[in-house]
Short mmCIF file of N, CA and C in Angstrom, two decimals:
data_model
loop_
_atom_site.label_atom_id
_atom_site.label_comp_id
_atom_site.label_asym_id
_atom_site.label_seq_id
_atom_site.Cartn_x
_atom_site.Cartn_y
_atom_site.Cartn_z
N MET A 1 4.07 10.19 -28.30
CA MET A 1 4.26 10.04 -26.36
C MET A 1 5.82 10.31 -26.04
N LYS A 2 5.46 10.01 -24.65
CA LYS A 2 6.57 10.90 -23.71
C LYS A 2 7.50 9.28 -22.86
N ALA A 3 8.47 8.94 -22.70
CA ALA A 3 9.03 8.12 -22.35
C ALA A 3 8.06 7.10 -21.06
N LYS A 4 8.20 8.11 -19.63
CA LYS A 4 7.31 8.65 -18.68
C LYS A 4 5.29 7.48 -19.15
N GLU A 5 4.51 8.82 -20.27
CA GLU A 5 3.57 7.62 -20.91
C GLU A 5 3.50 5.95 -21.19
N LYS A 6 4.90 6.36 -21.88
CA LYS A 6 5.31 4.54 -22.58
C LYS A 6 5.14 3.52 -21.76
N ALA A 7 5.25 4.23 -20.74
CA ALA A 7 6.00 2.91 -19.33
C ALA A 7 5.08 2.62 -18.77
N LYS A 8 3.90 3.29 -19.04
CA LYS A 8 2.38 3.32 -18.73
C LYS A 8 1.08 2.25 -19.61
N ASP A 9 1.96 2.54 -20.43
CA ASP A 9 0.66 2.14 -21.53
C ASP A 9 0.68 1.33 -21.38
N PRO A 10 -1.20 0.14 -20.77
CA PRO A 10 -0.72 -1.39 -21.05
C PRO A 10 -1.08 -1.75 -22.01
N ARG A 11 -1.33 -0.95 -22.86
CA ARG A 11 -0.81 -1.83 -24.58
C ARG A 11 0.36 -2.81 -24.25
N ARG A 12 1.92 -2.34 -23.64
CA ARG A 12 2.85 -3.61 -23.78
C ARG A 12 2.72 -4.38 -22.89
N ASN A 13 1.49 -4.63 -22.88
CA ASN A 13 1.46 -5.81 -22.71
C ASN A 13 0.46 -6.98 -23.65
N ILE A 14 -0.02 -6.18 -24.67
CA ILE A 14 0.31 -7.19 -24.97
C ILE A 14 1.22 -8.21 -26.43
N GLN A 15 0.47 -9.42 -26.37
CA GLN A 15 1.19 -10.24 -26.84
C GLN A 15 0.97 -10.67 -28.36
N LEU A 16 1.25 -10.69 -29.04
CA LEU A 16 0.93 -10.17 -30.60
C LEU A 16 0.71 -11.69 -30.79
N ASN A 17 1.68 -12.47 -30.58
CA ASN A 17 1.94 -14.02 -30.22
C ASN A 17 1.35 -14.88 -29.61
N SER A 18 0.36 -14.41 -28.56
CA SER A 18 -1.04 -15.07 -27.87
C SER A 18 -2.11 -15.21 -28.64
N VAL A 19 -2.25 -16.33 -29.01
CA VAL A 19 -3.99 -16.41 -29.94
C VAL A 19 -4.94 -15.48 -29.10
N THR A 20 -5.03 -15.50 -27.82
CA THR A 20 -6.05 -14.63 -27.30
C THR A 20 -6.01 -12.99 -27.18
N HIS A 21 -4.74 -12.85 -27.24
CA HIS A 21 -4.75 -11.53 -27.54
C HIS A 21 -4.73 -10.57 -28.99
N PHE A 22 -4.65 -11.59 -29.55
CA PHE A 22 -4.99 -11.45 -30.81
C PHE A 22 -5.73 -11.19 -31.70
N LEU A 23 -6.44 -11.63 -31.01
CA LEU A 23 -7.89 -11.62 -31.37
C LEU A 23 -8.77 -10.38 -30.80
N ALA A 24 -8.08 -10.57 -29.48
CA ALA A 24 -9.09 -9.70 -29.10
C ALA A 24 -8.62 -8.16 -28.64
N VAL A 25 -7.55 -8.23 -29.65
CA VAL A 25 -6.95 -6.17 -30.47
C VAL A 25 -7.61 -6.32 -31.72
N GLY A 26 -7.99 -7.15 -32.41
CA GLY A 26 -8.68 -7.95 -33.53
C GLY A 26 -7.52 -7.49 -34.34
N GLY A 27 -6.74 -8.58 -34.40
CA GLY A 27 -5.29 -8.49 -35.59
C GLY A 27 -4.34 -7.42 -35.46
N GLY A 28 -3.86 -6.97 -34.51
CA GLY A 28 -3.94 -5.89 -34.11
C GLY A 28 -4.46 -3.91 -34.58
N SER A 29 -5.49 -3.88 -35.16
CA SER A 29 -6.55 -2.74 -35.56
C SER A 29 -7.01 -1.92 -33.93
N GLY A 30 -6.57 -2.85 -33.43
CA GLY A 30 -7.18 -2.07 -32.14
C GLY A 30 -5.38 -1.29 -31.01
N LEU A 31 -4.35 -1.56 -31.28
CA LEU A 31 -3.79 -0.89 -31.38
C LEU A 31 -3.18 0.69 -32.36
N VAL A 32 -4.22 0.78 -32.62
CA VAL A 32 -4.18 2.04 -33.67
C VAL A 32 -4.46 2.54 -32.54
N SER A 33 -3.06 4.39 -32.16
CA SER A 33 -3.17 4.89 -31.23
C SER A 33 -4.85 5.97 -30.79
N PHE A 34 -5.06 6.29 -32.50
CA PHE A 34 -6.26 7.16 -32.12
C PHE A 34 -7.44 6.37 -33.57
N ALA A 35 -8.85 6.27 -32.39
CA ALA A 35 -9.80 5.91 -32.49
C ALA A 35 -9.58 4.13 -32.62
N PRO A 36 -9.50 3.66 -31.58
CA PRO A 36 -9.35 2.57 -31.95
C PRO A 36 -9.77 1.46 -32.31
N GLY A 37 -11.27 1.49 -31.13
CA GLY A 37 -12.56 1.01 -31.72
C GLY A 37 -13.10 1.26 -33.55
N THR A 38 -13.11 2.99 -33.75
CA THR A 38 -12.69 2.64 -34.60
C THR A 38 -11.98 1.64 -36.48
N TRP A 39 -11.55 1.33 -35.97
CA TRP A 39 -10.02 1.08 -36.50
C TRP A 39 -10.57 -0.48 -36.61
N GLY A 40 -11.45 -0.91 -34.56
CA GLY A 40 -11.49 -2.40 -34.58
C GLY A 40 -12.61 -2.20 -35.29
N THR A 41 -13.58 -1.60 -35.92
CA THR A 41 -14.83 -1.62 -36.49
C THR A 41 -15.02 -1.70 -38.08
N LEU A 42 -13.91 -1.88 -38.11
CA LEU A 42 -13.29 -1.07 -40.13
C LEU A 42 -13.02 -2.12 -39.86
N ALA A 43 -12.28 -2.47 -39.24
CA ALA A 43 -11.63 -4.39 -39.59
C ALA A 43 -12.65 -5.35 -39.41
N GLY A 44 -13.61 -5.74 -38.79
CA GLY A 44 -14.75 -6.58 -38.44
C GLY A 44 -15.93 -6.25 -39.65
N ILE A 45 -15.98 -4.69 -40.29
CA ILE A 45 -16.77 -4.60 -41.03
C ILE A 45 -16.56 -5.18 -42.33
N ILE A 46 -15.25 -5.88 -42.34
CA ILE A 46 -14.30 -6.22 -43.76
C ILE A 46 -14.50 -7.55 -43.67
N ILE A 47 -13.82 -8.50 -42.40
CA ILE A 47 -14.53 -9.00 -42.05
C ILE A 47 -15.44 -9.88 -42.44
N GLY A 48 -16.47 -8.90 -41.30
CA GLY A 48 -17.66 -9.58 -41.64
C GLY A 48 -18.24 -9.35 -42.67
N ALA A 49 -18.25 -8.52 -43.30
CA ALA A 49 -19.01 -8.79 -44.81
C ALA A 49 -18.38 -10.32 -45.86
N PHE A 50 -16.83 -10.46 -45.88
CA PHE A 50 -16.74 -11.41 -45.77
C PHE A 50 -17.58 -12.49 -45.69
N LEU A 51 -17.94 -12.91 -43.76
CA LEU A 51 -17.97 -13.81 -43.87
C LEU A 51 -20.13 -14.49 -44.31
N ALA A 52 -20.08 -12.71 -44.44
CA ALA A 52 -21.51 -12.95 -45.22
C ALA A 52 -22.02 -13.28 -46.49
N THR A 53 -20.81 -12.77 -46.72
CA THR A 53 -21.07 -13.10 -48.69
C THR A 53 -21.02 -15.02 -48.75
N TYR A 54 -19.63 -15.20 -47.41
CA TYR A 54 -19.15 -16.44 -47.63
C TYR A 54 -20.64 -17.59 -47.10
N LEU A 55 -21.28 -16.85 -46.89
CA LEU A 55 -21.71 -18.22 -45.46
C LEU A 55 -23.60 -17.99 -45.33
N SER A 56 -23.90 -19.00 -45.05
CA SER A 56 -25.28 -18.89 -45.12
C SER A 56 -25.70 -18.00 -44.07
N ALA A 57 -26.91 -17.57 -43.60
CA ALA A 57 -26.98 -16.25 -42.77
C ALA A 57 -27.66 -17.89 -41.70
N SER A 58 -27.67 -18.43 -41.68
CA SER A 58 -27.96 -19.14 -40.46
C SER A 58 -26.88 -19.19 -39.58
N PHE A 59 -25.73 -20.44 -40.42
CA PHE A 59 -24.36 -20.14 -40.42
C PHE A 59 -23.73 -18.95 -39.72
N PHE A 60 -23.75 -18.05 -40.22
CA PHE A 60 -23.30 -16.30 -40.52
C PHE A 60 -23.85 -16.17 -38.72
N VAL A 61 -25.18 -16.21 -38.59
CA VAL A 61 -25.27 -16.15 -37.51
C VAL A 61 -25.13 -17.25 -36.28
N LEU A 62 -25.15 -18.48 -36.15
CA LEU A 62 -24.05 -19.12 -35.56
C LEU A 62 -22.26 -18.58 -35.00
N VAL A 63 -21.64 -18.37 -35.87
CA VAL A 63 -20.85 -17.36 -35.81
C VAL A 63 -20.19 -16.23 -34.82
N ILE A 64 -21.97 -15.54 -35.09
CA ILE A 64 -21.65 -14.51 -34.43
C ILE A 64 -22.02 -15.17 -32.46
N LEU A 65 -22.50 -15.95 -32.50
CA LEU A 65 -23.04 -16.19 -31.31
C LEU A 65 -22.14 -17.14 -30.32
N LEU A 66 -21.43 -17.87 -30.94
CA LEU A 66 -19.80 -18.59 -30.82
C LEU A 66 -18.85 -17.15 -30.19
N SER A 67 -18.79 -16.48 -31.62
CA SER A 67 -17.93 -15.79 -31.32
C SER A 67 -18.14 -14.45 -30.27
N PHE A 68 -19.09 -14.41 -29.86
CA PHE A 68 -19.42 -12.93 -28.38
C PHE A 68 -19.63 -14.72 -27.60
N TRP A 69 -19.94 -15.49 -27.45
CA TRP A 69 -19.54 -16.61 -26.40
C TRP A 69 -17.60 -16.84 -26.34
N ILE A 70 -16.79 -16.97 -27.08
CA ILE A 70 -15.60 -16.49 -27.26
C ILE A 70 -15.12 -15.51 -26.63
N GLY A 71 -15.67 -14.50 -26.84
CA GLY A 71 -15.64 -12.75 -26.96
C GLY A 71 -15.32 -12.72 -25.49
N CYS A 72 -15.90 -13.38 -24.87
CA CYS A 72 -16.23 -13.03 -23.01
C CYS A 72 -15.07 -13.33 -22.92
N PHE A 73 -14.70 -14.71 -22.39
CA PHE A 73 -12.89 -15.25 -22.71
C PHE A 73 -11.89 -14.89 -23.05
N LEU A 74 -11.73 -13.80 -24.38
CA LEU A 74 -10.67 -13.02 -24.88
C LEU A 74 -10.96 -11.81 -23.55
N CYS A 75 -11.81 -10.97 -24.27
CA CYS A 75 -11.98 -9.57 -23.70
C CYS A 75 -11.58 -10.16 -22.26
N LYS A 76 -11.92 -10.66 -21.05
CA LYS A 76 -11.98 -11.09 -19.73
C LYS A 76 -10.39 -11.22 -19.55
N LYS A 77 -9.67 -12.44 -20.31
CA LYS A 77 -8.25 -12.19 -20.16
C LYS A 77 -7.45 -11.37 -20.62
N THR A 78 -7.31 -10.23 -21.75
CA THR A 78 -7.23 -9.59 -22.58
C THR A 78 -6.40 -8.00 -21.37
N THR A 79 -8.41 -8.46 -20.84
CA THR A 79 -8.31 -6.88 -19.86
C THR A 79 -7.10 -7.21 -18.55
N GLU A 80 -7.07 -8.71 -18.11
CA GLU A 80 -6.83 -8.91 -17.11
C GLU A 80 -5.95 -8.75 -17.44
N ASP A 81 -4.60 -9.22 -17.98
CA ASP A 81 -3.30 -9.38 -19.19
C ASP A 81 -2.55 -7.99 -18.90
N MET A 82 -3.54 -7.60 -19.24
CA MET A 82 -3.90 -5.12 -19.51
C MET A 82 -3.17 -4.63 -18.49
N GLY A 83 -4.39 -5.16 -17.42
CA GLY A 83 -4.61 -4.14 -15.80
C GLY A 83 -5.78 -3.72 -15.64
N VAL A 84 -6.23 -3.46 -16.83
CA VAL A 84 -6.91 -2.28 -17.42
C VAL A 84 -8.41 -2.45 -17.55
N HIS A 85 -9.56 -1.86 -17.64
CA HIS A 85 -10.88 -2.64 -17.86
C HIS A 85 -11.29 -2.27 -19.22
N ASP A 86 -11.78 -3.25 -20.02
CA ASP A 86 -12.14 -2.59 -21.27
C ASP A 86 -11.25 -1.16 -21.85
N HIS A 87 -10.26 -1.69 -21.99
CA HIS A 87 -9.54 -0.71 -22.32
C HIS A 87 -9.77 -0.94 -24.37
N GLY A 88 -9.24 0.31 -24.19
CA GLY A 88 -9.79 0.38 -26.21
C GLY A 88 -9.08 -0.33 -27.24
N ALA A 89 -7.61 -0.46 -27.04
CA ALA A 89 -7.31 -1.21 -27.71
C ALA A 89 -8.69 -2.79 -28.09
N ILE A 90 -8.79 -3.30 -27.14
CA ILE A 90 -9.49 -4.43 -27.44
C ILE A 90 -10.22 -4.36 -27.73
N VAL A 91 -10.78 -4.79 -28.93
CA VAL A 91 -11.83 -4.57 -29.95
C VAL A 91 -12.61 -5.70 -30.83
N TRP A 92 -12.58 -7.08 -30.08
CA TRP A 92 -12.88 -7.66 -30.67
C TRP A 92 -14.73 -7.26 -30.05
N ASP A 93 -15.08 -6.87 -29.38
CA ASP A 93 -16.55 -6.40 -29.14
C ASP A 93 -16.98 -5.59 -30.49
N GLU A 94 -16.36 -5.01 -30.70
CA GLU A 94 -16.50 -4.19 -31.63
C GLU A 94 -16.87 -5.30 -33.13
N PHE A 95 -15.30 -6.39 -33.28
CA PHE A 95 -16.40 -6.67 -34.39
C PHE A 95 -17.26 -7.50 -34.56
N VAL A 96 -17.93 -7.97 -32.58
CA VAL A 96 -19.06 -8.63 -32.70
C VAL A 96 -20.57 -7.81 -32.84
N GLY A 97 -20.22 -6.63 -32.41
CA GLY A 97 -21.85 -5.42 -32.85
C GLY A 97 -21.50 -5.69 -34.16
N MET A 98 -20.63 -5.36 -34.66
CA MET A 98 -20.60 -4.89 -36.22
C MET A 98 -21.37 -5.86 -37.03
N TRP A 99 -21.27 -6.92 -37.01
CA TRP A 99 -21.27 -8.43 -37.23
C TRP A 99 -22.54 -8.92 -37.30
N ILE A 100 -23.22 -8.07 -35.70
CA ILE A 100 -24.73 -8.21 -35.63
C ILE A 100 -25.14 -7.44 -36.49
N THR A 101 -24.73 -5.88 -36.33
CA THR A 101 -25.21 -4.19 -36.92
C THR A 101 -25.99 -5.61 -39.03
N LEU A 102 -24.43 -6.31 -39.25
CA LEU A 102 -24.51 -6.73 -40.54
C LEU A 102 -25.58 -7.47 -40.91
N LEU A 103 -26.42 -8.08 -40.06
CA LEU A 103 -27.71 -8.65 -40.90
C LEU A 103 -28.75 -8.08 -40.36
N ALA A 104 -28.25 -6.80 -40.27
CA ALA A 104 -29.69 -5.58 -40.18
C ALA A 104 -30.00 -5.21 -41.98
N VAL A 105 -28.56 -5.29 -42.77
CA VAL A 105 -28.59 -4.84 -44.16
C VAL A 105 -29.36 -5.54 -45.68
N PRO A 106 -30.06 -4.71 -46.16
CA PRO A 106 -30.74 -5.82 -46.67
C PRO A 106 -29.97 -6.13 -48.44
N SER A 107 -28.76 -5.57 -48.32
CA SER A 107 -27.87 -6.14 -49.26
C SER A 107 -26.08 -5.94 -48.99
N LEU A 108 -24.80 -6.07 -49.21
CA LEU A 108 -23.80 -6.07 -49.26
C LEU A 108 -23.73 -4.76 -49.76
N THR A 109 -24.07 -4.44 -50.63
CA THR A 109 -23.73 -2.83 -51.06
C THR A 109 -22.58 -2.04 -50.27
N PHE A 110 -22.28 -1.25 -50.64
CA PHE A 110 -21.30 0.06 -50.47
C PHE A 110 -22.04 1.39 -49.01
N GLY A 111 -22.99 1.85 -50.09
CA GLY A 111 -23.68 2.51 -49.13
C GLY A 111 -24.44 1.71 -48.14
N TRP A 112 -24.38 0.48 -47.59
CA TRP A 112 -25.66 -0.09 -46.47
C TRP A 112 -24.21 -0.51 -45.89
N LEU A 113 -23.12 -0.76 -46.27
CA LEU A 113 -21.94 -0.68 -45.20
C LEU A 113 -21.62 0.54 -44.89
N VAL A 114 -21.46 0.40 -45.53
CA VAL A 114 -21.81 3.14 -44.73
C VAL A 114 -22.15 2.81 -43.72
N ALA A 115 -23.63 2.83 -44.61
CA ALA A 115 -24.22 3.12 -43.16
C ALA A 115 -24.87 1.94 -41.66
N ALA A 116 -24.26 1.11 -41.99
CA ALA A 116 -23.83 -0.21 -41.06
C ALA A 116 -23.52 0.31 -39.91
N PHE A 117 -21.68 0.51 -39.96
CA PHE A 117 -20.70 1.30 -40.08
C PHE A 117 -20.50 2.99 -39.12
N LEU A 118 -21.92 3.59 -39.23
CA LEU A 118 -22.00 5.07 -39.11
C LEU A 118 -23.29 4.38 -37.96
N ALA A 119 -23.83 4.00 -38.06
CA ALA A 119 -24.79 3.67 -37.01
C ALA A 119 -24.18 2.92 -35.81
N PHE A 120 -23.38 1.55 -36.06
CA PHE A 120 -23.04 0.95 -35.18
C PHE A 120 -21.83 1.93 -34.33
N ARG A 121 -20.95 2.68 -35.06
CA ARG A 121 -20.44 3.95 -33.86
C ARG A 121 -21.10 4.53 -33.13
N PHE A 122 -21.89 5.31 -33.97
CA PHE A 122 -22.96 6.71 -32.94
C PHE A 122 -23.46 5.18 -31.99
N PHE A 123 -23.85 4.42 -31.94
CA PHE A 123 -24.50 4.11 -30.94
C PHE A 123 -23.19 3.54 -29.44
N ASP A 124 -22.68 3.78 -30.02
CA ASP A 124 -21.26 2.31 -29.24
C ASP A 124 -20.72 3.57 -29.51
N ILE A 125 -20.23 4.89 -28.99
CA ILE A 125 -20.02 6.05 -28.77
C ILE A 125 -21.02 7.09 -28.31
N VAL A 126 -22.32 6.78 -27.71
CA VAL A 126 -22.61 7.95 -27.57
C VAL A 126 -23.83 6.54 -26.10
N LYS A 127 -23.41 5.76 -26.21
CA LYS A 127 -24.39 4.79 -25.13
C LYS A 127 -25.28 4.88 -24.84
N PRO A 128 -26.80 4.86 -26.24
CA PRO A 128 -27.96 5.42 -25.27
C PRO A 128 -28.51 4.64 -24.39
N TYR A 129 -29.39 5.03 -23.55
CA TYR A 129 -29.87 4.66 -22.67
C TYR A 129 -30.83 2.76 -22.70
N PRO A 130 -30.41 1.88 -22.34
CA PRO A 130 -28.93 1.74 -20.81
C PRO A 130 -27.74 0.76 -21.59
N ILE A 131 -27.89 1.72 -22.69
CA ILE A 131 -26.24 0.55 -22.75
C ILE A 131 -24.90 1.35 -21.96
N LYS A 132 -24.81 2.37 -21.61
CA LYS A 132 -24.29 3.19 -20.50
C LYS A 132 -24.25 2.47 -18.87
N CYS A 133 -25.16 1.85 -18.71
CA CYS A 133 -25.61 1.53 -17.83
C CYS A 133 -24.98 0.00 -17.54
N PHE A 134 -25.37 -0.45 -18.33
CA PHE A 134 -24.66 -2.20 -18.40
C PHE A 134 -23.19 -1.53 -18.67
N ASP A 135 -22.75 -0.75 -19.57
CA ASP A 135 -20.99 -0.72 -19.25
C ASP A 135 -20.42 0.13 -18.67
N GLN A 136 -20.72 1.12 -17.63
CA GLN A 136 -20.65 0.73 -15.90
C GLN A 136 -20.62 -0.26 -14.68
N LYS A 137 -21.54 -1.07 -15.28
CA LYS A 137 -22.17 -1.67 -14.13
C LYS A 137 -21.18 -3.16 -14.35
N LEU A 138 -21.27 -4.45 -15.19
CA LEU A 138 -21.32 -5.64 -16.29
C LEU A 138 -19.38 -5.23 -16.00
N LYS A 139 -18.54 -5.68 -14.82
CA LYS A 139 -17.09 -5.16 -15.03
C LYS A 139 -16.15 -6.61 -15.99
N SER A 140 -17.18 -7.43 -15.98
CA SER A 140 -16.52 -8.97 -16.63
C SER A 140 -15.93 -8.37 -18.36
N GLY A 141 -16.10 -9.84 -19.02
CA GLY A 141 -15.73 -9.91 -20.03
C GLY A 141 -17.25 -9.86 -21.08
N PHE A 142 -18.53 -10.27 -20.57
CA PHE A 142 -19.50 -10.44 -21.25
C PHE A 142 -20.17 -8.46 -20.88
N GLY A 143 -19.58 -7.93 -20.07
CA GLY A 143 -19.59 -6.34 -20.21
C GLY A 143 -19.11 -6.36 -20.49
N ILE A 144 -17.83 -5.93 -21.32
CA ILE A 144 -17.05 -6.02 -22.50
C ILE A 144 -18.27 -5.67 -23.92
N MET A 145 -19.11 -7.11 -23.80
CA MET A 145 -19.05 -8.16 -24.61
C MET A 145 -20.71 -6.97 -25.05
N PHE A 146 -21.65 -7.14 -23.76
CA PHE A 146 -22.55 -6.64 -23.74
C PHE A 146 -23.36 -5.79 -24.33
N ASP A 147 -22.18 -4.28 -24.00
CA ASP A 147 -23.03 -3.34 -25.00
C ASP A 147 -22.42 -3.07 -26.18
N ASP A 148 -22.21 -4.01 -26.15
CA ASP A 148 -21.52 -3.65 -28.21
C ASP A 148 -22.93 -4.37 -29.07
N VAL A 149 -23.44 -5.23 -27.38
CA VAL A 149 -24.19 -6.20 -28.96
C VAL A 149 -25.75 -5.24 -28.21
N LEU A 150 -25.64 -4.01 -27.18
CA LEU A 150 -26.68 -3.44 -27.11
C LEU A 150 -26.97 -2.08 -28.81
N ALA A 151 -26.11 -1.75 -28.69
CA ALA A 151 -25.43 -0.80 -29.62
C ALA A 151 -25.64 -0.95 -31.23
N ALA A 152 -24.99 -2.72 -31.26
CA ALA A 152 -25.27 -3.40 -32.61
C ALA A 152 -26.93 -3.52 -32.56
N VAL A 153 -28.06 -3.62 -31.62
CA VAL A 153 -29.30 -3.57 -31.32
C VAL A 153 -30.22 -2.70 -31.74
N TYR A 154 -29.61 -1.07 -31.58
CA TYR A 154 -29.27 0.11 -31.29
C TYR A 154 -29.72 0.68 -33.19
N ALA A 155 -28.16 0.06 -33.91
CA ALA A 155 -28.00 0.11 -34.64
C ALA A 155 -28.82 -0.76 -35.72
N CYS A 156 -28.80 -1.90 -35.46
CA CYS A 156 -30.00 -2.43 -36.14
C CYS A 156 -31.17 -1.54 -36.42
N ILE A 157 -32.00 -1.27 -35.48
CA ILE A 157 -33.79 -0.34 -35.37
C ILE A 157 -33.65 0.17 -36.19
N ALA A 158 -32.47 1.08 -35.95
CA ALA A 158 -32.17 2.60 -36.98
C ALA A 158 -31.99 2.13 -38.45
N LEU A 159 -31.19 0.97 -38.88
CA LEU A 159 -31.24 0.64 -40.32
C LEU A 159 -32.86 -0.28 -40.82
N ALA A 160 -33.58 -1.23 -39.77
CA ALA A 160 -34.50 -1.18 -40.57
C ALA A 160 -35.61 0.18 -40.49
N ILE A 161 -35.54 1.29 -40.15
CA ILE A 161 -36.37 2.86 -40.02
C ILE A 161 -35.92 3.34 -41.46
N LEU A 162 -34.31 3.15 -41.23
CA LEU A 162 -34.01 3.66 -42.41
C LEU A 162 -34.58 2.79 -44.26
N ARG A 163 -34.08 1.08 -44.05
CA ARG A 163 -34.83 -0.05 -44.43
C ARG A 163 -36.50 1.72 -45.08
N TYR A 164 -36.97 0.87 -44.47
CA TYR A 164 -38.36 1.40 -44.27
C TYR A 164 -38.04 2.80 -44.90
N ILE A 165 -37.95 4.07 -44.27
CA ILE A 165 -37.38 5.49 -45.28
C ILE A 165 -37.23 4.97 -46.66
N VAL A 166 -36.47 4.63 -46.92
CA VAL A 166 -35.30 4.60 -48.70
C VAL A 166 -36.60 3.45 -49.67
N ALA A 167 -36.75 2.38 -48.82
CA ALA A 167 -38.45 1.51 -50.38
C ALA A 167 -39.25 2.48 -50.74
#
């Protein structure tokens, strides 16, 4: 990266000693230069599989709901501090979207985790209707979180279809 480009890099405004920034960038997973959303999703699936293993289903859903609500603040504040709306380094939304997607897998086996990861990343990247509309129109922390929730819903539908086919 050239010195001029580095000086303009909004990631320079991230302070990992700030709990808000640390969580918003997924503990640093979103700071990877190449495909930060994918790295954030990978970190999210590891944490999500751990949570889903050790929490009851209802408590896991409660954690997801609270994480969405907290994420609206985290993403808004970090976006403001970075000076860029929904920068790729902000991956808390990928964490929550991945956790929602995990609700659709019948078991936490390697195959189902890979299927969940791929389904979520596909819909998060492609952003089929109406995800792209919400992504473009909602500019708040809620908007950053909401498009990933919709991508997770699409991924859950795809996983339900896959479950039906393989059952």
